[in-house]
Amino acid sequence: MSGRIYLGELEELILLMVALIGADAYGVSITEGLEEQTGRVITISAAHASLHRLEVKGFVKSKMGGASKERGGRRKRLFQITAYGSQTLAELRDVRNTIWSQIANT
């Protein structure tokens, strides 16, 4: 890896979900996708805390979406993975694959 990148398991899973969902990723879609993909249920507040940390670290960026009647006129914060976030996921995948390949060969 190019540098030391520290992501907790939940941060990594949420970053993966943002990458999977794309530009329309927001708190609820991320938590629902995570539950669908892993069976793991997390609260919306845990997702938002992780998303905030990921944004501070430069792995995601966010913008406010438009207001909707379904949300009582409230706007969604939409998240998108950054190039740095994509690079980080690729590096994490490569490290894991390297380790797994050594386990498989023993």
PDB file of C-alpha atoms in Angstrom:
ATOM      1  CA  MET A   1       0.000   0.000   0.000  1.00  0.00           C
ATOM      2  CA  SER A   2       1.194   3.476  -0.756  1.00  0.00           C
ATOM      3  CA  GLY A   3       0.698   4.709   2.800  1.00  0.00           C
ATOM      4  CA  ARG A   4      -0.879   3.626   6.004  1.00  0.00           C
ATOM      5  CA  ILE A   5      -4.596   3.702   5.587  1.00  0.00           C
ATOM      6  CA  TYR A   6      -6.666   2.972   8.632  1.00  0.00           C
ATOM      7  CA  LEU A   7     -10.318   2.179   8.124  1.00  0.00           C
ATOM      8  CA  GLY A   8     -12.481   0.383  10.601  1.00  0.00           C
ATOM      9  CA  GLU A   9     -14.563  -2.497   9.323  1.00  0.00           C
ATOM     10  CA  LEU A  10     -17.777  -0.449   9.340  1.00  0.00           C
ATOM     11  CA  GLU A  11     -16.098   2.462   7.545  1.00  0.00           C
ATOM     12  CA  GLU A  12     -14.799   0.081   4.878  1.00  0.00           C
ATOM     13  CA  LEU A  13     -18.222  -1.537   4.407  1.00  0.00           C
ATOM     14  CA  ILE A  14     -19.911   1.853   4.160  1.00  0.00           C
ATOM     15  CA  LEU A  15     -17.305   3.065   1.674  1.00  0.00           C
ATOM     16  CA  LEU A  16     -17.936  -0.068  -0.390  1.00  0.00           C
ATOM     17  CA  MET A  17     -21.682   0.636  -0.320  1.00  0.00           C
ATOM     18  CA  VAL A  18     -21.143   4.239  -1.447  1.00  0.00           C
ATOM     19  CA  ALA A  19     -19.050   2.919  -4.345  1.00  0.00           C
ATOM     20  CA  LEU A  20     -21.706   0.328  -5.197  1.00  0.00           C
ATOM     21  CA  ILE A  21     -24.705   2.672  -5.028  1.00  0.00           C
ATOM     22  CA  GLY A  22     -23.025   5.557  -6.839  1.00  0.00           C
ATOM     23  CA  ALA A  23     -23.857   9.260  -6.797  1.00  0.00           C
ATOM     24  CA  ASP A  24     -27.298   8.740  -5.213  1.00  0.00           C
ATOM     25  CA  ALA A  25     -25.958   7.160  -2.024  1.00  0.00           C
ATOM     26  CA  TYR A  26     -27.463   8.573   1.153  1.00  0.00           C
ATOM     27  CA  GLY A  27     -27.870   7.359   4.724  1.00  0.00           C
ATOM     28  CA  VAL A  28     -30.941   5.170   4.266  1.00  0.00           C
ATOM     29  CA  SER A  29     -29.862   3.644   0.939  1.00  0.00           C
ATOM     30  CA  ILE A  30     -26.474   2.825   2.461  1.00  0.00           C
ATOM     31  CA  THR A  31     -27.922   1.164   5.580  1.00  0.00           C
ATOM     32  CA  GLU A  32     -30.461  -0.782   3.507  1.00  0.00           C
ATOM     33  CA  GLY A  33     -27.790  -1.871   1.023  1.00  0.00           C
ATOM     34  CA  LEU A  34     -25.479  -2.926   3.817  1.00  0.00           C
ATOM     35  CA  GLU A  35     -28.203  -5.033   5.396  1.00  0.00           C
ATOM     36  CA  GLU A  36     -29.092  -6.590   2.031  1.00  0.00           C
ATOM     37  CA  GLN A  37     -25.465  -7.387   1.156  1.00  0.00           C
ATOM     38  CA  THR A  38     -24.204  -8.519   4.574  1.00  0.00           C
ATOM     39  CA  GLY A  39     -27.208  -9.134   6.817  1.00  0.00           C
ATOM     40  CA  ARG A  40     -25.754  -6.552   9.192  1.00  0.00           C
ATOM     41  CA  VAL A  41     -28.163  -3.968  10.596  1.00  0.00           C
ATOM     42  CA  ILE A  42     -26.754  -0.593  11.590  1.00  0.00           C
ATOM     43  CA  THR A  43     -28.487   2.525  12.792  1.00  0.00           C
ATOM     44  CA  ILE A  44     -28.758   5.590  10.607  1.00  0.00           C
ATOM     45  CA  SER A  45     -26.790   7.557  13.190  1.00  0.00           C
ATOM     46  CA  ALA A  46     -23.912   5.032  13.018  1.00  0.00           C
ATOM     47  CA  ALA A  47     -23.939   5.338   9.230  1.00  0.00           C
ATOM     48  CA  HIS A  48     -23.901   9.145   9.401  1.00  0.00           C
ATOM     49  CA  ALA A  49     -21.027   9.139  11.909  1.00  0.00           C
ATOM     50  CA  SER A  50     -18.998   6.835   9.639  1.00  0.00           C
ATOM     51  CA  LEU A  51     -19.847   8.904   6.563  1.00  0.00           C
ATOM     52  CA  HIS A  52     -18.690  12.037   8.358  1.00  0.00           C
ATOM     53  CA  ARG A  53     -15.359  10.389   9.247  1.00  0.00           C
ATOM     54  CA  LEU A  54     -14.955   9.157   5.663  1.00  0.00           C
ATOM     55  CA  GLU A  55     -15.597  12.658   4.348  1.00  0.00           C
ATOM     56  CA  VAL A  56     -13.091  14.213   6.758  1.00  0.00           C
ATOM     57  CA  LYS A  57     -10.492  11.663   5.601  1.00  0.00           C
ATOM     58  CA  GLY A  58     -11.218  12.508   1.929  1.00  0.00           C
ATOM     59  CA  PHE A  59     -12.692   9.137   0.913  1.00  0.00           C
ATOM     60  CA  VAL A  60     -16.153  10.514   0.068  1.00  0.00           C
ATOM     61  CA  LYS A  61     -17.627  13.890  -0.778  1.00  0.00           C
ATOM     62  CA  SER A  62     -21.179  15.022  -0.212  1.00  0.00           C
ATOM     63  CA  LYS A  63     -23.713  17.514  -1.458  1.00  0.00           C
ATOM     64  CA  MET A  64     -27.264  18.339  -0.560  1.00  0.00           C
ATOM     65  CA  GLY A  65     -29.946  16.896  -2.821  1.00  0.00           C
ATOM     66  CA  GLY A  66     -33.280  18.496  -3.559  1.00  0.00           C
ATOM     67  CA  ALA A  67     -36.178  18.616  -1.124  1.00  0.00           C
ATOM     68  CA  SER A  68     -39.027  16.153  -1.603  1.00  0.00           C
ATOM     69  CA  LYS A  69     -42.613  15.840  -0.414  1.00  0.00           C
ATOM     70  CA  GLU A  70     -41.912  12.277   0.779  1.00  0.00           C
ATOM     71  CA  ARG A  71     -39.326  13.683   3.182  1.00  0.00           C
ATOM     72  CA  GLY A  72     -41.525  16.512   4.419  1.00  0.00           C
ATOM     73  CA  GLY A  73     -39.589  19.086   2.414  1.00  0.00           C
ATOM     74  CA  ARG A  74     -36.245  17.999   3.867  1.00  0.00           C
ATOM     75  CA  ARG A  75     -33.207  17.499   1.690  1.00  0.00           C
ATOM     76  CA  LYS A  76     -30.963  14.409   1.541  1.00  0.00           C
ATOM     77  CA  ARG A  77     -27.204  14.559   1.881  1.00  0.00           C
ATOM     78  CA  LEU A  78     -25.874  12.572  -1.079  1.00  0.00           C
ATOM     79  CA  PHE A  79     -22.473  10.889  -0.932  1.00  0.00           C
ATOM     80  CA  GLN A  80     -20.086   9.944  -3.678  1.00  0.00           C
ATOM     81  CA  ILE A  81     -16.769   8.121  -3.483  1.00  0.00           C
ATOM     82  CA  THR A  82     -13.696  10.172  -4.385  1.00  0.00           C
ATOM     83  CA  ALA A  83     -10.769   9.019  -6.518  1.00  0.00           C
ATOM     84  CA  TYR A  84      -8.789   8.673  -3.280  1.00  0.00           C
ATOM     85  CA  GLY A  85     -11.585   6.512  -1.830  1.00  0.00           C
ATOM     86  CA  SER A  86     -11.593   4.256  -4.905  1.00  0.00           C
ATOM     87  CA  GLN A  87      -7.807   3.952  -4.811  1.00  0.00           C
ATOM     88  CA  THR A  88      -7.950   3.106  -1.128  1.00  0.00           C
ATOM     89  CA  LEU A  89     -10.522   0.344  -1.662  1.00  0.00           C
ATOM     90  CA  ALA A  90      -8.389  -1.133  -4.453  1.00  0.00           C
ATOM     91  CA  GLU A  91      -5.308  -1.100  -2.216  1.00  0.00           C
ATOM     92  CA  LEU A  92      -7.202  -2.697   0.670  1.00  0.00           C
ATOM     93  CA  ARG A  93      -8.547  -5.394  -1.680  1.00  0.00           C
ATOM     94  CA  ASP A  94      -5.042  -6.108  -3.007  1.00  0.00           C
ATOM     95  CA  VAL A  95      -3.590  -6.474   0.502  1.00  0.00           C
ATOM     96  CA  ARG A  96      -6.364  -8.862   1.501  1.00  0.00           C
ATOM     97  CA  ASN A  97      -6.004 -10.887  -1.709  1.00  0.00           C
ATOM     98  CA  THR A  98      -2.259 -11.187  -1.143  1.00  0.00           C
ATOM     99  CA  ILE A  99      -2.787 -12.471   2.392  1.00  0.00           C
ATOM    100  CA  TRP A 100      -5.594 -14.841   1.361  1.00  0.00           C
ATOM    101  CA  SER A 101      -3.507 -16.286  -1.455  1.00  0.00           C
ATOM    102  CA  GLN A 102      -0.768 -17.118   1.049  1.00  0.00           C
ATOM    103  CA  ILE A 103      -3.267 -18.829   3.332  1.00  0.00           C
ATOM    104  CA  ALA A 104      -4.648 -20.854   0.436  1.00  0.00           C
ATOM    105  CA  ASN A 105      -1.139 -22.007  -0.496  1.00  0.00           C
ATOM    106  CA  THR A 106      -0.218 -23.384   2.911  1.00  0.00           C
TER     107      THR A 106
END
